[in-house]
XYZ file of C-alpha atoms in Angstrom:
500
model
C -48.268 -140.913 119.819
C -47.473 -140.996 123.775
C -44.963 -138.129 125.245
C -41.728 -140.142 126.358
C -41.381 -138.579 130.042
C -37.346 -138.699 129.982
C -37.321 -134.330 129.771
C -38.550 -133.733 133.466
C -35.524 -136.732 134.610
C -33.598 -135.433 136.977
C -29.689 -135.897 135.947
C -28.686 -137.368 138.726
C -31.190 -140.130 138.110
C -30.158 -139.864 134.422
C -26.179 -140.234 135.027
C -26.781 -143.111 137.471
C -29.327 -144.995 134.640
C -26.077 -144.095 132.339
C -23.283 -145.090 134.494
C -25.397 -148.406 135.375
C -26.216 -149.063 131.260
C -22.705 -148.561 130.846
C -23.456 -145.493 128.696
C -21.146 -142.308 128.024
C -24.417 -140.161 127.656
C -27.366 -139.757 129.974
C -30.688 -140.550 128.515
C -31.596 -138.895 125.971
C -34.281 -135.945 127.257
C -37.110 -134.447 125.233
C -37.831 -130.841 125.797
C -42.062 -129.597 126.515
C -42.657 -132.717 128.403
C -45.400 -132.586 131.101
C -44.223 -133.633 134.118
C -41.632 -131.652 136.547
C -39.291 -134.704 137.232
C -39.411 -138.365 139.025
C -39.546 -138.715 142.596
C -37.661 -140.802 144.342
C -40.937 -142.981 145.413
C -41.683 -143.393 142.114
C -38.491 -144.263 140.523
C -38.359 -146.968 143.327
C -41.728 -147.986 142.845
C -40.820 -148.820 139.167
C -37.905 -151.083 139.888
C -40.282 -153.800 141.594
C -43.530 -155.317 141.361
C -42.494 -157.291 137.758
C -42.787 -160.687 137.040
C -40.367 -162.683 135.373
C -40.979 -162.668 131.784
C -37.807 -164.477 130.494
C -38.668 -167.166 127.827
C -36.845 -170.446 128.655
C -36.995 -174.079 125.841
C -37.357 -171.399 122.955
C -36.663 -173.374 119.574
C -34.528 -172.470 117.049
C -35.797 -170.348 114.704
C -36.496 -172.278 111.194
C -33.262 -171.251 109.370
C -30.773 -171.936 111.839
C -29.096 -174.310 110.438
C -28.962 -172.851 107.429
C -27.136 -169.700 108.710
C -24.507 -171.681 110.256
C -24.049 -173.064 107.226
C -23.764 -169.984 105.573
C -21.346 -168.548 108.040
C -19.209 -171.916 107.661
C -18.865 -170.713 104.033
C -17.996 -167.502 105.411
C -15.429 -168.964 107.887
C -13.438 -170.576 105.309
C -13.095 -168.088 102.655
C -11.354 -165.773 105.408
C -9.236 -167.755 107.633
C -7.636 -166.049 110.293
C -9.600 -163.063 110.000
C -11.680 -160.961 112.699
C -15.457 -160.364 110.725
C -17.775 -157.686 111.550
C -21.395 -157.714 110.081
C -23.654 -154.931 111.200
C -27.125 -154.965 111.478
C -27.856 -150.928 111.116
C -29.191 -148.602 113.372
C -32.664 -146.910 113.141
C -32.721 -143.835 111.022
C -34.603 -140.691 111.984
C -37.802 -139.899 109.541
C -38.679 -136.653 111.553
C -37.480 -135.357 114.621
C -37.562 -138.153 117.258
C -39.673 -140.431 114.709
C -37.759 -143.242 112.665
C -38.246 -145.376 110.117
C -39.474 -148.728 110.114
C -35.813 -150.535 110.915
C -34.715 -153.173 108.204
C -31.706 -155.460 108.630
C -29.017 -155.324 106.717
C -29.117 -157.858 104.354
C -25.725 -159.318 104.993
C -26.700 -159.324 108.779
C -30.035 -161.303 108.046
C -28.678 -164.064 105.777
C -26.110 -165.000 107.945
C -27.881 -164.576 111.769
C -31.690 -164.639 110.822
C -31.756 -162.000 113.637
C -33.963 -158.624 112.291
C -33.240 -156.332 115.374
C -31.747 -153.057 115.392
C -28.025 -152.442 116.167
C -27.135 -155.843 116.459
C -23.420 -156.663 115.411
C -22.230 -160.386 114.410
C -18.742 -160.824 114.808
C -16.334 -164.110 113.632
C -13.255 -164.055 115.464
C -10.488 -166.267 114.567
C -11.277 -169.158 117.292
C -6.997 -169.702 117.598
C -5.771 -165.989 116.313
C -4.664 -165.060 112.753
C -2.439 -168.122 112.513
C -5.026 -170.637 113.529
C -6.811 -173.694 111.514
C -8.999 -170.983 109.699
C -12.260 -171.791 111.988
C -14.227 -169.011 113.468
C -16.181 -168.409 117.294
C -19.457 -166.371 115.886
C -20.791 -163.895 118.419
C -23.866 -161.874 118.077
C -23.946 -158.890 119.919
C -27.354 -157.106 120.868
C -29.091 -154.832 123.043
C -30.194 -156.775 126.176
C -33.505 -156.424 128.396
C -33.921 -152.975 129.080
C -32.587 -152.698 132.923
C -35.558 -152.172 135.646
C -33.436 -151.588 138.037
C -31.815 -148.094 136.523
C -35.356 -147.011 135.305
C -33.750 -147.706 131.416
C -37.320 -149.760 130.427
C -39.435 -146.963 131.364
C -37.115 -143.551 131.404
C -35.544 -144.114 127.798
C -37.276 -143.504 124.428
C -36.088 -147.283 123.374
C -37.316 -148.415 126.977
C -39.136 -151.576 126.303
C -42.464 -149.978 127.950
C -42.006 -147.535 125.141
C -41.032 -149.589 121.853
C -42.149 -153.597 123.270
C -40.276 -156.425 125.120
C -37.063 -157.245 123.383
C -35.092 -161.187 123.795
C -32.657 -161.270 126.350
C -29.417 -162.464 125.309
C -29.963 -165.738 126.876
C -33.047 -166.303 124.473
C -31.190 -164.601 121.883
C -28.467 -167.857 122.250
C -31.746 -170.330 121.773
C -32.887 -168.779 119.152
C -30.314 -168.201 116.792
C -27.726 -170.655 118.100
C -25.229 -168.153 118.190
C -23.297 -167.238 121.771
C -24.826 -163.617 122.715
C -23.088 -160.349 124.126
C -24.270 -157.087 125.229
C -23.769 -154.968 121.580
C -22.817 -152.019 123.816
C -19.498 -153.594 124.760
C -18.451 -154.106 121.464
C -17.165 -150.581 119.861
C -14.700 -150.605 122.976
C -13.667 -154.059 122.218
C -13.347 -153.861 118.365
C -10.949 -150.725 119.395
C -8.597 -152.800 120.994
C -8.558 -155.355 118.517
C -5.704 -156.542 117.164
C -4.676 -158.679 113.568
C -6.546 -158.755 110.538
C -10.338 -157.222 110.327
C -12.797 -156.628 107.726
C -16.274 -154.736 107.888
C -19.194 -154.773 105.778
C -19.333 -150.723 105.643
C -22.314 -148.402 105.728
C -24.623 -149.599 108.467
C -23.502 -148.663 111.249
C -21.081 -145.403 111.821
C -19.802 -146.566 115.589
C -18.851 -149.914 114.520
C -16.943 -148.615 111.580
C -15.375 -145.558 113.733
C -13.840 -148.309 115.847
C -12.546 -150.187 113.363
C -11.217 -146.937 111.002
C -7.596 -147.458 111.858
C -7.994 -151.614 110.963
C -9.736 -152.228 107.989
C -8.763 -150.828 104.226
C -11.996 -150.573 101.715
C -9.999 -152.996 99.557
C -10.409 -155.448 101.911
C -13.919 -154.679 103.114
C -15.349 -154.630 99.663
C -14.180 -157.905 99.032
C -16.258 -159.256 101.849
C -19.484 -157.241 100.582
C -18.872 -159.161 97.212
C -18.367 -162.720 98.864
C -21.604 -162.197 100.940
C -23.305 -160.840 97.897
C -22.075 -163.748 95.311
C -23.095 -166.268 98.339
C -26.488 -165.702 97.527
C -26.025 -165.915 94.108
C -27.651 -169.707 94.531
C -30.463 -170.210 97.522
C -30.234 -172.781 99.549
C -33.950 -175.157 100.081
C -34.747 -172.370 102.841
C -34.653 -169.593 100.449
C -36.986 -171.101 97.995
C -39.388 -171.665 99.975
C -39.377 -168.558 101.327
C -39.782 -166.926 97.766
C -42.822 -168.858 97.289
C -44.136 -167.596 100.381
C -43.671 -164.262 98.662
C -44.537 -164.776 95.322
C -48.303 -167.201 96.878
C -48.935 -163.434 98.619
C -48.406 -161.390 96.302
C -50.582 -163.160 94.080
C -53.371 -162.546 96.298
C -52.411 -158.745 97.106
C -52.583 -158.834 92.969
C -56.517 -160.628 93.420
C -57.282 -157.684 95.911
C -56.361 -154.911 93.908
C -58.512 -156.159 91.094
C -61.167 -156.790 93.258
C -61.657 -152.952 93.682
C -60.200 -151.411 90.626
C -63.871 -149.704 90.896
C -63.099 -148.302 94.460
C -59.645 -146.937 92.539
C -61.493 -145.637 89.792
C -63.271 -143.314 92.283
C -60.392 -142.021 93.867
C -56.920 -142.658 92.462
C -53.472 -145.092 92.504
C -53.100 -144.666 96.164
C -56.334 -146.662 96.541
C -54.378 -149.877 94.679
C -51.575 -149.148 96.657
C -53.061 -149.404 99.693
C -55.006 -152.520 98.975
C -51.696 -154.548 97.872
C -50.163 -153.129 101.098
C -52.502 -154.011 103.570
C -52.360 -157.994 102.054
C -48.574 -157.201 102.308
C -48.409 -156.406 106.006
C -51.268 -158.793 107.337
C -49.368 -161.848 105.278
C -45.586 -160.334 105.360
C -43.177 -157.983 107.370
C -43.764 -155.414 104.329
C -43.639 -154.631 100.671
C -40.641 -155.818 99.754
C -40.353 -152.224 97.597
C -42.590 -149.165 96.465
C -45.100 -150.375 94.323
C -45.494 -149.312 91.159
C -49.579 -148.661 90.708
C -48.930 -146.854 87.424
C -52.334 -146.104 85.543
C -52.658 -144.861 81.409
C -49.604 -142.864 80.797
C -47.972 -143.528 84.218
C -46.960 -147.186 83.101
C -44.114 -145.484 80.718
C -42.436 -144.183 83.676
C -40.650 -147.013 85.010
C -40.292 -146.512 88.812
C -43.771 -144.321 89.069
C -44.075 -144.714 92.649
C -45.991 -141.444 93.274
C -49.142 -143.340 92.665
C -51.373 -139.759 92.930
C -52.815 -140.323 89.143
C -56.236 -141.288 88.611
C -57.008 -144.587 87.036
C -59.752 -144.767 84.085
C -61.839 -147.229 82.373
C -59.929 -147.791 79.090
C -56.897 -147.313 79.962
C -54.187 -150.034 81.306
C -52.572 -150.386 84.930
C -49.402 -151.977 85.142
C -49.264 -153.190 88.610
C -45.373 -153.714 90.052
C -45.638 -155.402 93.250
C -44.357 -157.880 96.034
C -44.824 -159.105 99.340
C -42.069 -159.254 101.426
C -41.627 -162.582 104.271
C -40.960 -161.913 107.931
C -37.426 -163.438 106.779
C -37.210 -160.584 103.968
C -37.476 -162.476 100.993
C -39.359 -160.771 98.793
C -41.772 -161.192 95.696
C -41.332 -159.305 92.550
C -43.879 -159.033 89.864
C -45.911 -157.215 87.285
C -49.160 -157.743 85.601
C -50.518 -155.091 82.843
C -54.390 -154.788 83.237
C -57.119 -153.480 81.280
C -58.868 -151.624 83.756
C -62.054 -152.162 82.700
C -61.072 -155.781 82.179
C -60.876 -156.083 78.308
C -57.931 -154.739 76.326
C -58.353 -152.468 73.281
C -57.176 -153.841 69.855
C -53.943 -152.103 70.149
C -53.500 -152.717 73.375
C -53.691 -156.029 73.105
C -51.298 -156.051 69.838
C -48.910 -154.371 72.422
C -49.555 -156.826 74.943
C -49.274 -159.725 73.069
C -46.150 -158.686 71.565
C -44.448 -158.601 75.747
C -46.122 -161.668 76.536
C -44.070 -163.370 73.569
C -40.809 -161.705 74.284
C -41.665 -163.370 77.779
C -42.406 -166.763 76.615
C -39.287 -166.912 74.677
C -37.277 -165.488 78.053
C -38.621 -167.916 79.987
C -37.738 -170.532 77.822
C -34.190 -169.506 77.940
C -33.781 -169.961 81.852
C -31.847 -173.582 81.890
C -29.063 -174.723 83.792
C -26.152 -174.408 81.946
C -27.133 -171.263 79.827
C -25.633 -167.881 79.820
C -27.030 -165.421 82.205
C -27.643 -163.032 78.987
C -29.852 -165.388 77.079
C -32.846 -164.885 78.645
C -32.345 -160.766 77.738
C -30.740 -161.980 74.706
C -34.059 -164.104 73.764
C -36.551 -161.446 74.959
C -34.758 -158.825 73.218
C -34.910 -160.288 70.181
C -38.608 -160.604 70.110
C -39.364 -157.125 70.994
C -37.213 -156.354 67.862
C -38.853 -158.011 65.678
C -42.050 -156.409 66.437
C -40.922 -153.412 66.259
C -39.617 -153.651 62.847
C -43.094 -155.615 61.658
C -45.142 -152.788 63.161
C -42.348 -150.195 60.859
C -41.300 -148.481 64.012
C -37.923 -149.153 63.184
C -35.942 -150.571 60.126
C -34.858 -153.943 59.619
C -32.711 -155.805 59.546
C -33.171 -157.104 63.261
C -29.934 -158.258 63.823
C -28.883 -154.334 62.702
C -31.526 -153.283 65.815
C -30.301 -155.132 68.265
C -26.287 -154.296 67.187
C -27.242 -151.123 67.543
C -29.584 -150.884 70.163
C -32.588 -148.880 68.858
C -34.930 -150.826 70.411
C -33.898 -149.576 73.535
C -36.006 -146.630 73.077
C -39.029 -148.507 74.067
C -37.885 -151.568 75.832
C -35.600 -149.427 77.950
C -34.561 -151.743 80.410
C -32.846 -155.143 81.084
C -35.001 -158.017 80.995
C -34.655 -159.163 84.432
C -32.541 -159.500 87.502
C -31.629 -161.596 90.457
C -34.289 -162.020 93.389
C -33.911 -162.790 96.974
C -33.519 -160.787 100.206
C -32.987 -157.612 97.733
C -35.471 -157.135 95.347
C -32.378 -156.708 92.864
C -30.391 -159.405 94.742
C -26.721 -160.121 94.757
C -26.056 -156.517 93.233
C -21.797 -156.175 94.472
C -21.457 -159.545 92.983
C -18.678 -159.108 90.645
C -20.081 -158.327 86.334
C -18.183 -162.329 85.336
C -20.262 -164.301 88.010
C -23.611 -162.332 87.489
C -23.844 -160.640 84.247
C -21.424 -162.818 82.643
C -22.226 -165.872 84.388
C -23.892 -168.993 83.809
C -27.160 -169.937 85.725
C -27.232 -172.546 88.020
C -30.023 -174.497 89.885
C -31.493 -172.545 92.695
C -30.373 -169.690 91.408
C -33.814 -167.150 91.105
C -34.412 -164.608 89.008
C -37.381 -162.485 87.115
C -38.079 -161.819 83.329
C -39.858 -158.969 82.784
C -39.497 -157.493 79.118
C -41.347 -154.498 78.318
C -42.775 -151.712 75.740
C -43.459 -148.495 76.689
C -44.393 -145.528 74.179
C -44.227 -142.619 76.003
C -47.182 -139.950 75.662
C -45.079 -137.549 73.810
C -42.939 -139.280 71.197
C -43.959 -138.287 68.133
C -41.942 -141.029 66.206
C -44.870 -143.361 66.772
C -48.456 -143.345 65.590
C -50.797 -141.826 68.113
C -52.605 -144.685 68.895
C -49.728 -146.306 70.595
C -48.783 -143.109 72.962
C -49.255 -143.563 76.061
C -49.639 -147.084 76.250
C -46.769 -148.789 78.824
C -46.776 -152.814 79.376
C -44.587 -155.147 81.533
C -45.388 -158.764 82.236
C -42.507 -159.998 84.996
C -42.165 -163.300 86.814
C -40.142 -165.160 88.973
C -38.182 -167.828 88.000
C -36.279 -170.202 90.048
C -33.559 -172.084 88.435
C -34.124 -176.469 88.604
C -32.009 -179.131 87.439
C -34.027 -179.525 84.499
C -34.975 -175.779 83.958
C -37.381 -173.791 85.662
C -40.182 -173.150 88.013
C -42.411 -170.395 87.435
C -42.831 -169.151 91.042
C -45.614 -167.236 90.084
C -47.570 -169.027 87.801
C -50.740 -168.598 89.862
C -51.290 -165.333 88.090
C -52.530 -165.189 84.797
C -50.265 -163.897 81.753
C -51.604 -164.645 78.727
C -54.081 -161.699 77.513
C -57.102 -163.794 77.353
C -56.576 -165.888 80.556
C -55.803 -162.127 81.991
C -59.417 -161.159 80.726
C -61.101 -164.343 82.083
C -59.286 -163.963 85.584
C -60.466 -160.246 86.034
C -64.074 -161.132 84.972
C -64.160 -164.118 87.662
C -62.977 -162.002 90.445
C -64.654 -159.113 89.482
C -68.294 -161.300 89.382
């Protein structure tokens, strides 16, 4: 990585770039650098010589008029009120490194704008006393200036971290009016009347606004925004197939080299589903689970360091993630060496039923809980055949001692989050009722850890999950992920093709 040259700066070129960025601080300097300073023939050598690179007839990006939609909804639950929706700022991995930035997802669904630091605001268009509409504004960081020496002086220069829209593009794009996002903190100081905030994205914006807004008040517009999504919109769903269509193949690649992975360890599956994820997607939509032999009992093994062995089973958790953030979530549990063991299979078999009678559950008009309900129930029953626990299986489930080895709830909601819609209040999600375009994923499991003796030693060690998404019709459901393989001897016949 390239030395930023901002330590030799002199200040006084420094305070003028500030003064003329409208910034309190100078440019931030980095000590060590190489070079003694900027002369004044090259400073003015940089602010010429550029051609005009400003993008003019842009289109509107696909979901535009779905986010105005969205903040229409917005508008009218909160008359009169002033609305502030961060985007986040870039966190710092190491030193002056960051993270890969990611939206907020509140920011996202309502702008379809992915850029650091960017702010949408809804002011009351005639004050708090006015006919409830809104005047949206998205505030971002403009062009870096050429003229101050901000594009090539500062670490966020464009010549350092790529071009940027101008706020003029910015307008095209997402049909929102656009202002300079370092304006804003002063103006959201001076605001006056009613203001909420959706909190912990972005510390200046919320330091402006501490003397304003209550967390009363601000978590009820986290919970709107999050119960919004609740249903997606035609958009949405297509955007989750997107997802789900790639991660299907990222699942094809990894068992195209389960040899290569054999010879070295998880990280080599890991890898493999991340490179489909990134050539196809912005990203994985979360760590992937590559969890080989005893590994698949531990339910978020994202470590991915074990080794992976003929014989055993690797329960692959996994999803692409779109450029718009929707993102994929599913699991397949593979024999490694592409045939299952007799118990195994008996293991298997007994997940992929609990699955088939989840997924039969997911109608319009049914209780959020069936699905778990129906899954549940299953799982039960097995256990008590297989005298792992005793009947009856209505006793089990009253009491819960299945949970031991199923764990976890049987699914969840899917969208921008990989568990979407999560401040939604418990009577809408939990103890709601499911409604077309809602999405969600079953994924009921069994996992005997390697060390519980309460279980014959021929099932330690052995962890399965099958998990799909499910999207929510008027007539029941679509299987968004139906291109991959569930049933144990379709998952046998699959591996063998691909691995031929």
């Amino acid at each position: 990585m390239s030395e930023a040259l901002t330590p030799e700066t002199p200040e006084a070129v420094l305070d003028e770039a500030a003064d003329e960025a409208g910034e309190e601080e100078p440019i931030k300097q980095r000590k060590n650098g190489l070079y003694p300073g900027v002369s004044d023939e090259l400073a003015e050598s940089m602010k010429s010589g550029w051609a005009d690179t400003e993008l003019r007839g842009l289109t509107p990006i696909a979901q535009a008029e779905y986010t105005a939609a969205r903040r229409a909804a917005l508008s009218a639950r909160f008359p009169g009120e002033r609305l502030v929706i961060p985007a986040g700022n870039l966190k710092t991995r190491s030193n002056d490194t960051e993270y890969p930035f990611r939206a907020s997802v509140e920011y996202a669904y309502l702008t379809g704008n992915l850029t650091e630091d960017g702010v949408l605001v809804l002011e009351p268009a005639n004050g708090p006393t006015g006919n409830g509409s809104h005047k949206a504004t998205i505030y971002l960081l403009p062009r870096s200036n050429r003229e101050n020496g901000e594009f090539w002086l500062s670490g966020q220069g464009e010549l350092w971290v790529g071009r940027r829209h101008s706020l003029a593009e910015a307008e095209q794009l997402y049909g929102i009016p656009a202002s300079d996002v370092r304006e804003l903190p002063a103006a959201l100081t001076e605001a006056t009347g009613p203001v909420r905030v959706v909190r912990g994205y972005d510390a200046a914006i919320e330091a402006a606004l501490t003397d304003k807004v209550t967390r009363e008040h601000d978590d009820e517009l986290r919970v709107f925004l999050s119960e919004a999504r609740l249903v997606k919109d035609e958009f949405e769903a297509g955007e989750l197939q997107k997802a789900v269509d790639s991660t299907v193949r990222g699942f094809e690649d990894v068992v195209k080299v389960l040899d290569k992975a054999e010879a070295t360890s998880e990280r080599f599956i890991e890898g493999t589903f991340f490179l489909r994820a990134r050539v196809e997607g912005n990203d994985i939509g979360y760590g992937s689970i590559c969890a080989s032999g005893p590994h698949a009992c531990t339910l978020h093994w994202v470590r991915n360091d074990g080794p992976v062995r003929s014989g055993d089973l690797l329960l692959l958790d996994a999803g692409v993630e779109t450029h718009t953030l929707y993102t994929a979530d599913v699991t397949r549990t593979l024999p490694v060496n592409g045939t299952f063991t007799e118990i195994q299979k008996k293991i298997y078999d007994a997940v992929y039923d609990a699955q088939e009678a989840g997924i039969a559950a997911v109608l319009p008009g049914a209780k959020y809980r069936d699905f778990h309900d129906a899954a549940q129930h299953v799982l039960a029953e097995r256990l008590v055949e297989w005298g792992l626990l005793e009947g009856p299986v209505e006793r089990v489930l009253e009491l819960g001692l299945q949970r031991r080895w199923t764990l976890h709830g049987t699914g969840h909601m899917l969208g921008m989050d990989v568990h979407d819609c999560a401040a939604a209040r418990t009577e809408t999600y939990v103890e709601g009722t499911l409604e077309p375009g809602m999405c969600l994923t079953v994924e009921p499991g069994l996992y005997f850890q390697a060390d519980d003796l309460t279980v014959p030693e021929e099932y330690r060690g052995i962890g399965v999950r099958i998990e799909d998404d499910l999207l929510v019709t008027e007539d029941g459901n679509r299987n968004l992920s139906a291109g991959l393989p569930r049933r144990s001897d379709e998952v046998e016949a699959w591996m063998a093709s691909l691995k031929g």
